[in-house]
Coordinates of C-alpha atoms in Angstrom, one line a residue:
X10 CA 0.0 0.0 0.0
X11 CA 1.5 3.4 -1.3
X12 CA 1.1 6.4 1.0
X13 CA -0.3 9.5 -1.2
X14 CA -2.0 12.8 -0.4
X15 CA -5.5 12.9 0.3
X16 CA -8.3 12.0 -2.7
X17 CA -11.2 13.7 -2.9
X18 CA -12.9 10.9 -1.9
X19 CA -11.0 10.8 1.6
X20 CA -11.2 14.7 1.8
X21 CA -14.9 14.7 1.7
X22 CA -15.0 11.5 3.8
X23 CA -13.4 13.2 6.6
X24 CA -15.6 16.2 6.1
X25 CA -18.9 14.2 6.7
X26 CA -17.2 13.0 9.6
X27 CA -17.2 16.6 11.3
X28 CA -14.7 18.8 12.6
X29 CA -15.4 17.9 16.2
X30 CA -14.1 14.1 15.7
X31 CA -10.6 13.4 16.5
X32 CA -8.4 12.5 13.3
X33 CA -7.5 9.1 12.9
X34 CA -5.1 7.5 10.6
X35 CA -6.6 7.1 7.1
X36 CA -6.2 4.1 4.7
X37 CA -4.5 5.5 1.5
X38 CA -3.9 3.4 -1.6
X39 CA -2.8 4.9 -4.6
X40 CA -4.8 4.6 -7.3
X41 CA -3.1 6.6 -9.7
X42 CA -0.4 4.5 -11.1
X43 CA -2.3 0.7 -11.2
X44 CA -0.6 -2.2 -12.3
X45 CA -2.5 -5.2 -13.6
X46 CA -1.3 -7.8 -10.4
X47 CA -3.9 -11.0 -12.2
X48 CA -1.5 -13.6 -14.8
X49 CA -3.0 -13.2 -18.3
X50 CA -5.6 -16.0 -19.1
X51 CA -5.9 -17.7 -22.5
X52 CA -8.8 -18.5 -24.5
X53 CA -7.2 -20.1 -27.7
X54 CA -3.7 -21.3 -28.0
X55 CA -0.8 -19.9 -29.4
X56 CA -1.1 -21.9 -32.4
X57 CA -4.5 -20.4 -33.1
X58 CA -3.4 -16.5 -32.0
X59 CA -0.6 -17.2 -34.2
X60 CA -3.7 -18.6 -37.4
X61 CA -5.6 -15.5 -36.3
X62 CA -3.1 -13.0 -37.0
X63 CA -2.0 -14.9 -40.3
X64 CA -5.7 -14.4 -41.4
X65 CA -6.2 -10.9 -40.6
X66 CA -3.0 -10.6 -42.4
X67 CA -4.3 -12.2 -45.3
X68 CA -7.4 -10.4 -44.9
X69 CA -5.3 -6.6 -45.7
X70 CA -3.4 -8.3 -48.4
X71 CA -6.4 -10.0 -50.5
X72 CA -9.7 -8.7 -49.2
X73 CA -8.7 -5.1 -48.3
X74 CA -10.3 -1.9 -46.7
X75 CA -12.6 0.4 -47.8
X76 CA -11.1 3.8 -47.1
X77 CA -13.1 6.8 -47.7
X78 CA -10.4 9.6 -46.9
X79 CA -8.5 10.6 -50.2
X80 CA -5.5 11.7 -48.4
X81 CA -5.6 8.0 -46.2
X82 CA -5.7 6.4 -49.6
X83 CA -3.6 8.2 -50.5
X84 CA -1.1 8.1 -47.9
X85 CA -1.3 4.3 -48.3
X86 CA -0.4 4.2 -51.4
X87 CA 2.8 5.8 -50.7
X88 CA 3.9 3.2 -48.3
X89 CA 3.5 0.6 -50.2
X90 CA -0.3 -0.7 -50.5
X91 CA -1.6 -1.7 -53.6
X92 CA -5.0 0.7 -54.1
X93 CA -7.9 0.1 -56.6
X94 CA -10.3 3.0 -56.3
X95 CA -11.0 3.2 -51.8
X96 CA -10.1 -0.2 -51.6
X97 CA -6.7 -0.5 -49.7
X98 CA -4.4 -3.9 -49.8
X99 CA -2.1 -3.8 -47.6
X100 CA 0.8 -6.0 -47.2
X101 CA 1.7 -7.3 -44.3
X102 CA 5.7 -6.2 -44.5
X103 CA 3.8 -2.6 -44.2
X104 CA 2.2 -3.8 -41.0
X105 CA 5.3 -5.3 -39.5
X106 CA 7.3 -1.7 -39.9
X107 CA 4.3 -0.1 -37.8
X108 CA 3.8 -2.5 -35.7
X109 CA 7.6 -2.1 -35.1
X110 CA 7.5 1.7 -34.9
X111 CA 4.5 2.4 -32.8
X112 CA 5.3 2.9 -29.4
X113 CA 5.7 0.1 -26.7
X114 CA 5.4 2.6 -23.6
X115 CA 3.0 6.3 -24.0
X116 CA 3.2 9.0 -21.6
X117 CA -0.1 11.5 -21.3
X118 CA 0.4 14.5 -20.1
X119 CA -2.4 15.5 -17.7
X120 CA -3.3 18.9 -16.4
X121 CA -1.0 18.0 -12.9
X122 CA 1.9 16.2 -13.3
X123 CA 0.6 13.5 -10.5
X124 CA -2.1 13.1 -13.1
X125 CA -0.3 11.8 -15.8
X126 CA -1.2 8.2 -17.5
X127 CA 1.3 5.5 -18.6
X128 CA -0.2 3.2 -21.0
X129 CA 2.4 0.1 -21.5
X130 CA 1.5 -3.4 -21.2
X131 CA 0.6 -4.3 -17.7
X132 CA -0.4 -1.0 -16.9
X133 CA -3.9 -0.3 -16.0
X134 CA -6.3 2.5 -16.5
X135 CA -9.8 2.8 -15.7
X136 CA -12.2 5.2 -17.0
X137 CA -16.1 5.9 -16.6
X138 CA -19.5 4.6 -19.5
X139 CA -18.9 7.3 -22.6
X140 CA -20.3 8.7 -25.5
X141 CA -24.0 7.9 -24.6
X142 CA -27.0 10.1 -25.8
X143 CA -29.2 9.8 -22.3
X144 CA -28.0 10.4 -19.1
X145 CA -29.9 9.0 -15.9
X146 CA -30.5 9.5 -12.1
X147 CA -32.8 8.4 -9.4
X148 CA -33.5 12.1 -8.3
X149 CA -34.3 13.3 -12.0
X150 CA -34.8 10.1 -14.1
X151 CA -33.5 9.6 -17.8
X152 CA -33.5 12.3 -19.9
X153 CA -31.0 13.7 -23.2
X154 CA -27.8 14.0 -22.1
X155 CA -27.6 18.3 -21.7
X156 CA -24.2 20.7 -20.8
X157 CA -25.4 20.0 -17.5
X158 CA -24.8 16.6 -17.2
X159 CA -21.7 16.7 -19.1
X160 CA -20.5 19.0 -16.4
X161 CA -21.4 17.0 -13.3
X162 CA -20.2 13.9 -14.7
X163 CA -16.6 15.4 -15.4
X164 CA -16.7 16.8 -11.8
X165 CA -17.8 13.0 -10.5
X166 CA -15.3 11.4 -12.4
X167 CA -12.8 14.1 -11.3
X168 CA -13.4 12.8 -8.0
X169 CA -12.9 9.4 -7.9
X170 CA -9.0 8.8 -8.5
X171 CA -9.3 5.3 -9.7
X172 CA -10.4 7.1 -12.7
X173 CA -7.3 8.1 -14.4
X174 CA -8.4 9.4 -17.3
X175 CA -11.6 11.5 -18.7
X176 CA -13.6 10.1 -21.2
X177 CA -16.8 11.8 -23.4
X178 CA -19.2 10.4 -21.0
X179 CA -22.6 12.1 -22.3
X180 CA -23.6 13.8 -25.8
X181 CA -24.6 17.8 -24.4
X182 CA -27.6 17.5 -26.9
X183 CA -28.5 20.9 -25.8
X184 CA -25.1 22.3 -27.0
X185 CA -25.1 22.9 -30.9
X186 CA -22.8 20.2 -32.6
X187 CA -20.7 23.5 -34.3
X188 CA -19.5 24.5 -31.0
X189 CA -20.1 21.3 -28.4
X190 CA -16.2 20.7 -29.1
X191 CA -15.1 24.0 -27.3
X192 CA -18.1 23.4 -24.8
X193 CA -16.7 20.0 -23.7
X194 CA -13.0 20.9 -23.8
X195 CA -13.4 23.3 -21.9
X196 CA -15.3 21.9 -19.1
X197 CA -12.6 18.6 -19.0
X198 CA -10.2 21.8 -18.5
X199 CA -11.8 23.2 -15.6
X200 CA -13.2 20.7 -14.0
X201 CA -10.3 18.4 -13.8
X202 CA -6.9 18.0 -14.2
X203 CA -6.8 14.5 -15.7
X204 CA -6.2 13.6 -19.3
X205 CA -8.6 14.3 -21.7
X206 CA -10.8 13.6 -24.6
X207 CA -11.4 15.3 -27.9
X208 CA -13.8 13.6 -30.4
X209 CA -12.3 13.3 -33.8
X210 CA -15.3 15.5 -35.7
X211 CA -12.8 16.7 -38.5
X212 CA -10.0 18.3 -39.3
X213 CA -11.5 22.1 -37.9
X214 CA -12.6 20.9 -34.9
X215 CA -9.6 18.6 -33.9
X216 CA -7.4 22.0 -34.4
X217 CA -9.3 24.2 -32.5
X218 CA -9.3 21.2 -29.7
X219 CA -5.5 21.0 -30.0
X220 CA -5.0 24.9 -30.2
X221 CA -7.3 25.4 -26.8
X222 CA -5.5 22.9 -25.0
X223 CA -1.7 24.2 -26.0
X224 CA -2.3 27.5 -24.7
X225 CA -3.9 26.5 -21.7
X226 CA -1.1 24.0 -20.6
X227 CA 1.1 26.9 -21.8
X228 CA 3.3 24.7 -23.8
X229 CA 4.8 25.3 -27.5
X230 CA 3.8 23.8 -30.8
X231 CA 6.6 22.0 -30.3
X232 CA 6.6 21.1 -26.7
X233 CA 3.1 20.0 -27.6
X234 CA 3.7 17.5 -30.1
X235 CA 6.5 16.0 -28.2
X236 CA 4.1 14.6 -25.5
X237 CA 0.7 13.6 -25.8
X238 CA -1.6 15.7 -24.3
X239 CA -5.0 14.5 -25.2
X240 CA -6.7 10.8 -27.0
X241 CA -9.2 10.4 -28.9
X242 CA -11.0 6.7 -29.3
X243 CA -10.9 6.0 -33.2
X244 CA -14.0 3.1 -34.1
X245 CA -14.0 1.4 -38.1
X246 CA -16.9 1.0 -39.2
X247 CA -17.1 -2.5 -39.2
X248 CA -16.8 -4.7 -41.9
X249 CA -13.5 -3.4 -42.9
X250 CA -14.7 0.4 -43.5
X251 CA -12.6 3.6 -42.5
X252 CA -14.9 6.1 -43.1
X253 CA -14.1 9.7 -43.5
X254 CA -14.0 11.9 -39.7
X255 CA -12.0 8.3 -38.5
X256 CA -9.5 8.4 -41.2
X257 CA -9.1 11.8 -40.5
X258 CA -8.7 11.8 -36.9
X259 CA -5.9 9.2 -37.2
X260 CA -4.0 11.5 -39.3
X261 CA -4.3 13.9 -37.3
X262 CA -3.7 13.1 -33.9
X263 CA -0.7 10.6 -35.2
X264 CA 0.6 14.0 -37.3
X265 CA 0.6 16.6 -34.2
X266 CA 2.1 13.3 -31.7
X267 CA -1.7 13.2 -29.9
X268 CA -2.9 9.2 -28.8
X269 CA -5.3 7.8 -31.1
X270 CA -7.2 4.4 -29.6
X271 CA -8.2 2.0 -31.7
X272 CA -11.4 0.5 -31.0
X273 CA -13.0 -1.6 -33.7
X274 CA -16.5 -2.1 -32.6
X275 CA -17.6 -6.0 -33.7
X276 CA -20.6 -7.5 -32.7
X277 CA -20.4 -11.1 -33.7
X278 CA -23.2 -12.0 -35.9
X279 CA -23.8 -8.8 -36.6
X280 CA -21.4 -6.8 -38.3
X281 CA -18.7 -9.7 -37.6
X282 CA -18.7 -13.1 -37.7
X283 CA -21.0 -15.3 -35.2
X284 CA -18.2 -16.4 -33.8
X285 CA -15.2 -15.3 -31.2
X286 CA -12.1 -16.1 -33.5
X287 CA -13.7 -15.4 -36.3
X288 CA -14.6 -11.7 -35.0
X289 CA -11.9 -11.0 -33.1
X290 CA -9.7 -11.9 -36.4
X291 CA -12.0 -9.3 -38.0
X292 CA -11.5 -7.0 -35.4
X293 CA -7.9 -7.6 -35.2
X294 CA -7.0 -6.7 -38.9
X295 CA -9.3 -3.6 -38.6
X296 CA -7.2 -2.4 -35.8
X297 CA -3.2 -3.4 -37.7
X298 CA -5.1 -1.1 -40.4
X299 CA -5.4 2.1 -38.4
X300 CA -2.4 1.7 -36.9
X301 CA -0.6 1.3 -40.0
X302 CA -2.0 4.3 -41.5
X303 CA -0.8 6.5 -38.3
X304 CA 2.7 5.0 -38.5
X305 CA 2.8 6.0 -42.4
X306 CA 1.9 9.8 -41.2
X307 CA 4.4 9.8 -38.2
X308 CA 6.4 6.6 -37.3
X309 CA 6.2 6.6 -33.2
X310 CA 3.2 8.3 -33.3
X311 CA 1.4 7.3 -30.0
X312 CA -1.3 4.9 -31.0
X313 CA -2.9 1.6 -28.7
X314 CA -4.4 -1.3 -30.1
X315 CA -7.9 -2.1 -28.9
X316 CA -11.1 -4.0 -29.5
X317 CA -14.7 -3.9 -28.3
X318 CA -16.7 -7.3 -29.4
X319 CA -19.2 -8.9 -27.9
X320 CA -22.6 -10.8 -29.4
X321 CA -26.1 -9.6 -30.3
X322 CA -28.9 -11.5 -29.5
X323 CA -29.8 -13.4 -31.9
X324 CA -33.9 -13.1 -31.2
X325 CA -33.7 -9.3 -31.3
X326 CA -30.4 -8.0 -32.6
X327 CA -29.2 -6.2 -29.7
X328 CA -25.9 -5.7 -28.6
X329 CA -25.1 -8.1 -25.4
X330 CA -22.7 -7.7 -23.1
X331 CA -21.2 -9.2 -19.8
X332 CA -21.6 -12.5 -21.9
X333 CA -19.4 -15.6 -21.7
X334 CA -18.6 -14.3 -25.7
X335 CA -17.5 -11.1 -24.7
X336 CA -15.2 -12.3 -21.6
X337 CA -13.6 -14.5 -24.3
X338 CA -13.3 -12.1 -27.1
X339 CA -11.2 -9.9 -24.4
X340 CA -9.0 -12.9 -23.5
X341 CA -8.3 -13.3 -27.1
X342 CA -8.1 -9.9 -28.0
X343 CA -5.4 -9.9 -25.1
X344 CA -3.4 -12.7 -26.4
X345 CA -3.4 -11.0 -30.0
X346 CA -2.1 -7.9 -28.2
X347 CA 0.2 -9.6 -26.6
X348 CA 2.0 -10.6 -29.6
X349 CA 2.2 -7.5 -30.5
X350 CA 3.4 -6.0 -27.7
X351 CA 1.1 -2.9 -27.4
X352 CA -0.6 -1.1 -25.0
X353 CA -4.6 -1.8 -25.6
X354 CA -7.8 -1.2 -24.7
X355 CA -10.9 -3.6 -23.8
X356 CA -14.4 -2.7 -22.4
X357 CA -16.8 -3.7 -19.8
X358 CA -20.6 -2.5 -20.4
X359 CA -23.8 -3.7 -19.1
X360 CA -27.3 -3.7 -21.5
X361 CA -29.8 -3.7 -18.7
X362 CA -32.1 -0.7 -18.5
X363 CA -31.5 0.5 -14.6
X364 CA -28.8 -0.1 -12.3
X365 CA -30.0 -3.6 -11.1
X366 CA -28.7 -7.1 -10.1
X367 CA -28.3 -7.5 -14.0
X368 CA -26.5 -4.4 -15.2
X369 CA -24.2 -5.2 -12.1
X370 CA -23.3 -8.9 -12.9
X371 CA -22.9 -7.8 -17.3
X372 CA -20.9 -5.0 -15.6
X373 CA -18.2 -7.2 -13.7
X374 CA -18.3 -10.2 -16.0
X375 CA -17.0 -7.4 -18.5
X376 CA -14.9 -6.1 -16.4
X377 CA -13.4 -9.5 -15.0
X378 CA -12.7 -10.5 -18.8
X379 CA -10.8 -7.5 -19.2
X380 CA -8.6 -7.2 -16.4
X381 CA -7.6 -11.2 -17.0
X382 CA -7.1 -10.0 -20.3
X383 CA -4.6 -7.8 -19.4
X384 CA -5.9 -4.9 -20.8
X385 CA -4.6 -1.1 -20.4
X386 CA -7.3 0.6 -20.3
X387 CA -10.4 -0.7 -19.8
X388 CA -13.0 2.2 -20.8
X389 CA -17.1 1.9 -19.7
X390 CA -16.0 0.5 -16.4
X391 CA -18.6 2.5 -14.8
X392 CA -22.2 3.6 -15.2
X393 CA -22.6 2.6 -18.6
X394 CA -26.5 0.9 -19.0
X395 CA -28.8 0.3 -22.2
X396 CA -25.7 -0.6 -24.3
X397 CA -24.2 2.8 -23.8
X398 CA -27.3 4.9 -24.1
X399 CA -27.3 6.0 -21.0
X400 CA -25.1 6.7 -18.4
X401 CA -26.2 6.4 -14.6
X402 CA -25.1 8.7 -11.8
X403 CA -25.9 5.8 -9.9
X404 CA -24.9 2.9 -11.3
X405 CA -21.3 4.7 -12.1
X406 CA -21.2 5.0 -8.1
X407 CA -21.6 1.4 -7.2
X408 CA -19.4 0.4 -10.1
X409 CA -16.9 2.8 -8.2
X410 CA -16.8 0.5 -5.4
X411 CA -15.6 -2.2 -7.5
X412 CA -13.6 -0.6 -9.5
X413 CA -11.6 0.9 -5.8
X414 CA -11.6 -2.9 -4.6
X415 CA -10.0 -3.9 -7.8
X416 CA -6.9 -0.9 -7.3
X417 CA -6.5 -2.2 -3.9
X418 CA -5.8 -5.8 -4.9
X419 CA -3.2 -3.8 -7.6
X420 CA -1.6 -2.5 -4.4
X421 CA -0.4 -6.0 -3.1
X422 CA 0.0 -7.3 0.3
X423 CA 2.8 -7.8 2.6
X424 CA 4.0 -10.5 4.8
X425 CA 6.5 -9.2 6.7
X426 CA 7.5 -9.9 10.5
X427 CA 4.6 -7.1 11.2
X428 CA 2.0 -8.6 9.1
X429 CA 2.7 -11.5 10.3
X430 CA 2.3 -11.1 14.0
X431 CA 3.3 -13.5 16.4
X432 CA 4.4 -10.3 19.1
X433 CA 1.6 -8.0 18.2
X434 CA -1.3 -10.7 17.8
X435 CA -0.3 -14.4 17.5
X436 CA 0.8 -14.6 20.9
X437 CA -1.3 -11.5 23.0
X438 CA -4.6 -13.9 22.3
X439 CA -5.3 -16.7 24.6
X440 CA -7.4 -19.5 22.8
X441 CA -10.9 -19.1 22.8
X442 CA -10.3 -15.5 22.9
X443 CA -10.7 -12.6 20.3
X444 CA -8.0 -10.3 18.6
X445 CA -9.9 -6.8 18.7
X446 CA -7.5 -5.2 21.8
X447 CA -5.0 -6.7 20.3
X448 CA -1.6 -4.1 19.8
X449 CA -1.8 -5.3 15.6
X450 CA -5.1 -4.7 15.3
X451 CA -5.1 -1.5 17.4
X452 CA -2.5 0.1 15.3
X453 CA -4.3 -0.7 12.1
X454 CA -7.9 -1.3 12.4
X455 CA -8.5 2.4 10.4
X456 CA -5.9 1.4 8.0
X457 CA -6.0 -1.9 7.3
X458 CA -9.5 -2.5 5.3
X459 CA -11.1 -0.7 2.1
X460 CA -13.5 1.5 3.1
X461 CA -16.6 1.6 1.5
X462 CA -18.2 4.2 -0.7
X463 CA -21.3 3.0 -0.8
X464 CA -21.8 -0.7 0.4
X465 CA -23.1 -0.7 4.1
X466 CA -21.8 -3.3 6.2
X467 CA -24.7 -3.0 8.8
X468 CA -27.0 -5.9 10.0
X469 CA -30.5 -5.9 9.5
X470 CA -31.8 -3.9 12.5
X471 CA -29.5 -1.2 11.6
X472 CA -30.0 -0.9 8.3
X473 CA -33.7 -0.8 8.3
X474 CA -33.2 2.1 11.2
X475 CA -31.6 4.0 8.9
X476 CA -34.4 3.8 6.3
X477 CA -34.0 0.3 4.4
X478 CA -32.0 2.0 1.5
X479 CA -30.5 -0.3 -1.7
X480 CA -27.3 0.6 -2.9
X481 CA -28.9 3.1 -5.3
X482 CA -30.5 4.7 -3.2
X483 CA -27.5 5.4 -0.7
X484 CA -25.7 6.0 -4.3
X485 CA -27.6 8.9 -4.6
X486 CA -26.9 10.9 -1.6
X487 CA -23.0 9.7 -2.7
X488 CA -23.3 11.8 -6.0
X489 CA -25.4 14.4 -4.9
X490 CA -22.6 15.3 -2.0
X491 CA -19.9 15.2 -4.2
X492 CA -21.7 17.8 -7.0
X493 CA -22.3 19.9 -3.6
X494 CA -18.7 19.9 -2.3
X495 CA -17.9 21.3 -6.0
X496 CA -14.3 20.3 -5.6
X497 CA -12.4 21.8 -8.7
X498 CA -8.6 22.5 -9.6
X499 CA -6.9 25.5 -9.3
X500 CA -6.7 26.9 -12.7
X501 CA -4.7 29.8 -14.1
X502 CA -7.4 32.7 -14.3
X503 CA -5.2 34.3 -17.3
X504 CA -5.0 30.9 -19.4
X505 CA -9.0 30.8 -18.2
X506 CA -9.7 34.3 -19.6
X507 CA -7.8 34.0 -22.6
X508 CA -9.7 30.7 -23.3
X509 CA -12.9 31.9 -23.2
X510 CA -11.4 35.0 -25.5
X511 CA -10.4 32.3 -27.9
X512 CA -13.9 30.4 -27.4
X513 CA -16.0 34.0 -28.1
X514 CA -14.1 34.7 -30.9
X515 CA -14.4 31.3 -32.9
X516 CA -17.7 30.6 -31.9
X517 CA -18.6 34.3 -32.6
X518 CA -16.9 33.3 -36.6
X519 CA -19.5 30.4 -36.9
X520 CA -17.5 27.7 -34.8
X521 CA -16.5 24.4 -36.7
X522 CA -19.0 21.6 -37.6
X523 CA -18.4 18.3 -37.4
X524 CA -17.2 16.4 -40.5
X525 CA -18.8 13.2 -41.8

């Protein structure tokens, strides 16, 4: 266990506690640098990784992608690829030299330095449900996702550290799509010093994005394409499709050093085949795709591998997840990363329609596939619902408790001569006898467990004194504290002004709308 300064969390757990209580030693794991501490688990054999890869090889070379950029076709043409019209072959020599040049180890560069990321394999990073339309609470139900939400959902994933990074979390329908970019940036700005996201939308908006976030970290041109500052998550469109903003955005991010994520979205027997290998071979040749493109515009551009497949069902066509198919298309989407020795990303995700026993068990099996995976970043961890049309203030609360449970099995355990005990417990405890005066537990009983967010410990009679409230319920009073306390960073109120100058100005000259 790792000392570090005070979280939020612990901050405004001391504050419910009162002034007037004495202050007693607080547990404090840090869940800012995580480490994956679970041995990857394998769903095919090496053999078949290895027939897999060979396939999605062959798949480039004789099958090809439909690219609808000009300047991506273009671009990989000039490396190599053999191009009939926006169909792209691409050899697999061309994939080995990116796979080569893309980066093993990435740096982001956060808004604090204790913020920054490291995305390497074995490294993990969690990060809340994103990119839904709806957002949904107990106190207010489910509505369109507004600026609103947006806003408290970047301040509630500000607040929990085993977040490290901020994803798009809600669609701020009431924010006009020509100027939701500067709207969203600038609230990840303010509201948080962790690493953020800008949507890949287009050329105009990407370099207003990139210009806003330059001169707010105060950095140069070139001190800002040196070290990633930003990600964006970059989905084909599946069959073997790179459609036009994606393409774009690779270029890009790739050309001014920013991480692009590439997340091919596969649902087998859907828009990939019915079955895990067959799927995940899809997926994986989508992915050596957009990382070969990014390598042909910068080599060591900043780029992770990554894969979201799960199944439909079959009776209705909806996406599925939590499902014995998805845990096993992250296990073999880990081994296929594994060979190539990239940082990647995976996804947990429920499809239930509240934040019940269901959405919680999709949600952790999900999860649990991921993290024995051995994926990096492992993005809807919390409070997605509906498939990702919604995100729940709730439900992204309770998933928090997980989510803290899994960082402190990251931080290890320790068996020392302390830990152990026989001075300070083993032999102060006659038999029959009970350890709670006992000097070891004395010294660490408010130190030694997790302590929860949200999960009460209390027997029946207790509970029901206190009202008989589910774990949504209490989740609700968690949120709704944390949005009160209004915990923000300290910001530089001449960066601040300047970037609402530069935000009046642009969106004053029409702003920039999104490219399709």
């Amino acid at each position: 266990m790792s000392v570090v300064t005070d979280t939020p969390e612990q901050t405004l757990r001391r504050r419910r506690r009162g002034s007037g209580e004495a202050e007693k030693p607080q547990r404090r794991t840090d869940y800012r640098t995580l480490r994956n501490p679970f041995p990857p688990m394998k769903v095919f054999s090496d053999d078949e990784i290895g027939a897999m890869h060979d396939t999605a090889l062959r798949t480039l070379e004789d099958l090809g992608m439909r690219v609808l950029l000009p300047e991506a076709v273009a671009l990989f043409e000039a490396g190599g690829a053999r191009v009939k019209g926006d169909m792209v072959y691409i050899g697999r020599e061309m994939v080995a030299a990116a796979i080569s040049s893309a980066p093993r180890s990435i740096t982001g560069r956060a808004g604090a330095r204790h913020r920054d990321i490291l995305l390497e394999p074995g490294s993990l990073v969690f990060q809340p449900g994103a990119g839904a339309p709806h957002a949904t609470d107990l106190a207010r139900g489910r509505r369109p996702g507004s600026g609103r939400d947006f806003r408290e959902l970047v301040q509630l994933t500000h607040h929990f550290d085993v977040f490290q990074m901020m994803p798009p979390l809600i669609e701020p329908q009431d924010v006009a799509t020509h100027v939701r970019h500067y709207f969203t940036l600038e609230a990840q700005m303010t509201l948080t010093d962790k690493f953020p996201f800008v949507f890949a939308r287009g050329a105009p908006q990407v370099m207003d994005s990139f210009e806003m976030l330059r001169d707010f970290r105060g950095v140069t041109d070139a001190e800002f394409q040196a070290n990633p500052h930003c990600y964006t998550i970059i989905n084909t469109n599946s069959p073997r499709t790179l459609d036009i903003p994606m393409a774009q955005g690779l270029i890009d991010f790739a050309r001014h050093g920013q991480v692009s994520i590439v997340t091919p979205f596969t649902l087998m027997g859907a828009m990939a085949p019915i079955t895990v290998a067959g799927a995940i071979t899809l997926s994986h040749a989508e992915a050596l795709a957009a990382i070969t493109l990014t390598q042909l515009v910068r080599p060591g551009a900043p780029v992770c591998y990554g894969t979201f497949t799960s199944n439909v069902d079959m009776k209705s066509g909806a996406p599925a997840f939590g499902t014995p198919s998805h845990f096993q298309a992250s296990l073999a989407a880990g081994q296929l990363a594994r060979l190539l020795d990239l940082p990647w990303r995976s996804a947990a995700g429920s499809a239930s329609n509240l934040n019940d026993v269901q959405a919680a068990n999709e949600n952790q099996m999900g999860l649990w596939g991921c993290l024995m995976a051995g994926a990096t970043i492992i993005i809807h961890a919390a409070g997605w619902l509906e498939g990702g049309l919604t995100v729940s203030y709730e439900k992204l609360v309770t998933d928090v408790e997980v989510l803290n449970m899994i960082a402190d099995l990251c931080a290890g355990a320790q068996a020392g001569e302390a830990e152990i005990g026989f001075d300070t417990a083993l032999s102060q405890v006659e038999p029959g006898s009970h350890f709670f005066a006992a000097p070891q537990t004395m010294a660490r009983y408010t130190t030694e467990f997790y302590e929860p967010v949200v999960h009460s410990y209390a027997n029946f009679g207790t509970w029901t004194e206190r009202g008989a409230q589910d774990a949504s319920t209490r989740a609700t009073k968690v949120w709704q504290d944390i949005l009160a306390e209004d915990a923000r960073p300290t910001v530089d109120e001449t960066r601040l002004e300047n970037l609402r100058a530069f935000i009046a100005k642009r969106t004053a000259a029409g702003g920039a709308a999104p490219e399709s």
